[in-house]
Amino acid sequence: MKKLIFIFVLSCIFSCSDYVDKPKNLVDKDTMAEILADLSINDQATFMYQNKNLEAGTRYILKAHNIKSTDFVESFKYYVVKDQMKGIADEAQKKLLEKDPKADQYIKDKLKKDGNVPSFAR
């Protein structure tokens, strides 16, 4: 009886290997990295305009890339579950540094000065 239960539990575990199905309109990794880079720039605007609604900026970014918000959210979930988001985030960081070369120099100066830089910037 114990063997039967053990086999049943193992079969359930291995049959549930995909937590999230592949979305119908999956956003490719390069586009996702571009969107994340643009969203991070938009996010920085919240520090300058704290009392403003910046939702329009997010909608503009998605519209500029011809992506629906539901497609973006489903693709984001898919990449997180498939453990591919770290690579996409690294690519987004490279795109940010290409867009703003001063940021790269700022990070290097901060590292030389005190080494206190967030882990994502290292």
mmCIF file of C-alpha atoms in Angstrom, residues 12-120:
data_model
loop_
_atom_site.group_PDB
_atom_site.id
_atom_site.type_symbol
_atom_site.label_atom_id
_atom_site.label_comp_id
_atom_site.label_asym_id
_atom_site.label_seq_id
_atom_site.Cartn_x
_atom_site.Cartn_y
_atom_site.Cartn_z
ATOM 1 C CA CYS A 12 1.203 13.717 -9.494
ATOM 2 C CA ILE A 13 4.399 15.694 -8.951
ATOM 3 C CA PHE A 14 5.834 14.934 -12.364
ATOM 4 C CA SER A 15 2.553 15.484 -14.188
ATOM 5 C CA CYS A 16 2.310 19.016 -12.785
ATOM 6 C CA SER A 17 5.655 20.225 -14.098
ATOM 7 C CA ASP A 18 4.114 23.165 -16.016
ATOM 8 C CA TYR A 19 2.481 25.598 -13.630
ATOM 9 C CA VAL A 20 1.724 28.131 -16.352
ATOM 10 C CA ASP A 21 0.830 27.300 -19.921
ATOM 11 C CA LYS A 22 2.616 29.110 -22.712
ATOM 12 C CA PRO A 23 0.563 32.220 -23.531
ATOM 13 C CA LYS A 24 -1.048 32.462 -26.921
ATOM 14 C CA ASN A 25 0.556 35.862 -27.595
ATOM 15 C CA LEU A 26 3.913 35.349 -25.893
ATOM 16 C CA VAL A 27 6.117 38.443 -26.017
ATOM 17 C CA ASP A 28 9.586 37.466 -27.223
ATOM 18 C CA LYS A 29 12.554 37.942 -24.906
ATOM 19 C CA ASP A 30 14.130 40.886 -26.767
ATOM 20 C CA THR A 31 10.881 42.843 -26.785
ATOM 21 C CA MET A 32 10.331 42.006 -23.130
ATOM 22 C CA ALA A 33 13.802 43.355 -22.296
ATOM 23 C CA GLU A 34 13.045 46.569 -24.242
ATOM 24 C CA ILE A 35 9.755 47.007 -22.394
ATOM 25 C CA LEU A 36 11.383 46.399 -19.008
ATOM 26 C CA ALA A 37 14.077 48.970 -19.804
ATOM 27 C CA ASP A 38 11.466 51.537 -20.802
ATOM 28 C CA LEU A 39 9.348 50.751 -17.749
ATOM 29 C CA SER A 40 12.337 51.260 -15.458
ATOM 30 C CA ILE A 41 12.941 54.695 -16.991
ATOM 31 C CA ASN A 42 9.257 55.471 -16.489
ATOM 32 C CA ASP A 43 9.518 54.247 -12.906
ATOM 33 C CA GLN A 44 12.317 56.726 -12.220
ATOM 34 C CA ALA A 45 9.933 59.514 -13.156
ATOM 35 C CA THR A 46 7.927 58.705 -10.028
ATOM 36 C CA PHE A 47 10.731 60.198 -7.950
ATOM 37 C CA MET A 48 10.527 63.471 -9.856
ATOM 38 C CA TYR A 49 6.723 63.673 -10.053
ATOM 39 C CA GLN A 50 5.541 62.001 -6.880
ATOM 40 C CA ASN A 51 1.990 63.358 -6.867
ATOM 41 C CA LYS A 52 1.254 62.586 -10.517
ATOM 42 C CA ASN A 53 -0.456 59.590 -12.066
ATOM 43 C CA LEU A 54 2.115 57.988 -14.334
ATOM 44 C CA GLU A 55 -0.131 55.198 -15.590
ATOM 45 C CA ALA A 56 -0.317 56.939 -18.959
ATOM 46 C CA GLY A 57 3.434 56.426 -19.356
ATOM 47 C CA THR A 58 3.046 52.699 -18.853
ATOM 48 C CA ARG A 59 0.199 52.564 -21.365
ATOM 49 C CA TYR A 60 2.293 54.545 -23.855
ATOM 50 C CA ILE A 61 5.244 52.149 -23.523
ATOM 51 C CA LEU A 62 3.053 49.119 -24.165
ATOM 52 C CA LYS A 63 1.331 50.850 -27.068
ATOM 53 C CA ALA A 64 4.684 51.855 -28.589
ATOM 54 C CA HIS A 65 5.715 48.194 -28.601
ATOM 55 C CA ASN A 66 2.264 47.080 -29.879
ATOM 56 C CA ILE A 67 1.716 44.885 -26.820
ATOM 57 C CA LYS A 68 -1.533 44.503 -24.902
ATOM 58 C CA SER A 69 -1.253 44.740 -21.131
ATOM 59 C CA THR A 70 -2.749 41.275 -20.667
ATOM 60 C CA ASP A 71 -0.189 39.803 -23.085
ATOM 61 C CA PHE A 72 2.618 41.510 -21.164
ATOM 62 C CA VAL A 73 1.386 40.245 -17.799
ATOM 63 C CA GLU A 74 0.889 36.680 -19.061
ATOM 64 C CA SER A 75 4.322 36.679 -20.718
ATOM 65 C CA PHE A 76 5.911 38.070 -17.550
ATOM 66 C CA LYS A 77 4.336 35.291 -15.471
ATOM 67 C CA TYR A 78 5.451 32.676 -17.984
ATOM 68 C CA TYR A 79 9.071 33.852 -17.996
ATOM 69 C CA VAL A 80 9.165 34.041 -14.189
ATOM 70 C CA VAL A 81 7.823 30.508 -13.787
ATOM 71 C CA LYS A 82 10.194 29.178 -16.459
ATOM 72 C CA ASP A 83 13.081 30.868 -14.605
ATOM 73 C CA GLN A 84 14.097 32.967 -17.620
ATOM 74 C CA MET A 85 13.419 36.419 -16.182
ATOM 75 C CA LYS A 86 16.956 36.919 -14.816
ATOM 76 C CA GLY A 87 18.417 36.744 -18.317
ATOM 77 C CA ILE A 88 15.763 39.106 -19.624
ATOM 78 C CA ALA A 89 16.403 41.553 -16.773
ATOM 79 C CA ASP A 90 20.149 41.444 -17.456
ATOM 80 C CA GLU A 91 19.472 42.218 -21.111
ATOM 81 C CA ALA A 92 17.195 45.100 -20.060
ATOM 82 C CA GLN A 93 20.006 46.488 -17.890
ATOM 83 C CA LYS A 94 22.392 46.367 -20.864
ATOM 84 C CA LYS A 95 19.830 48.249 -22.954
ATOM 85 C CA LEU A 96 19.512 50.874 -20.216
ATOM 86 C CA LEU A 97 23.256 51.377 -20.149
ATOM 87 C CA GLU A 98 23.250 51.744 -23.949
ATOM 88 C CA LYS A 99 20.533 54.403 -23.695
ATOM 89 C CA ASP A 100 22.339 56.294 -20.931
ATOM 90 C CA PRO A 101 26.131 55.881 -20.957
ATOM 91 C CA LYS A 102 26.417 58.261 -17.993
ATOM 92 C CA ALA A 103 24.701 55.659 -15.830
ATOM 93 C CA ASP A 104 27.494 53.180 -16.533
ATOM 94 C CA GLN A 105 30.103 55.728 -15.466
ATOM 95 C CA TYR A 106 28.046 56.581 -12.361
ATOM 96 C CA ILE A 107 27.953 52.907 -11.335
ATOM 97 C CA LYS A 108 31.713 52.540 -11.862
ATOM 98 C CA ASP A 109 32.410 55.680 -9.812
ATOM 99 C CA LYS A 110 30.159 54.445 -6.998
ATOM 100 C CA LEU A 111 31.970 51.111 -6.947
ATOM 101 C CA LYS A 112 35.355 52.843 -6.712
ATOM 102 C CA LYS A 113 34.158 55.227 -4.022
ATOM 103 C CA ASP A 114 32.570 52.910 -1.490
ATOM 104 C CA GLY A 115 31.513 49.673 -3.152
ATOM 105 C CA ASN A 116 27.971 50.223 -1.899
ATOM 106 C CA VAL A 117 26.007 49.544 -5.062
ATOM 107 C CA PRO A 118 22.792 47.506 -5.250
ATOM 108 C CA SER A 119 23.247 43.920 -6.399
ATOM 109 C CA PHE A 120 21.412 44.529 -9.694
#
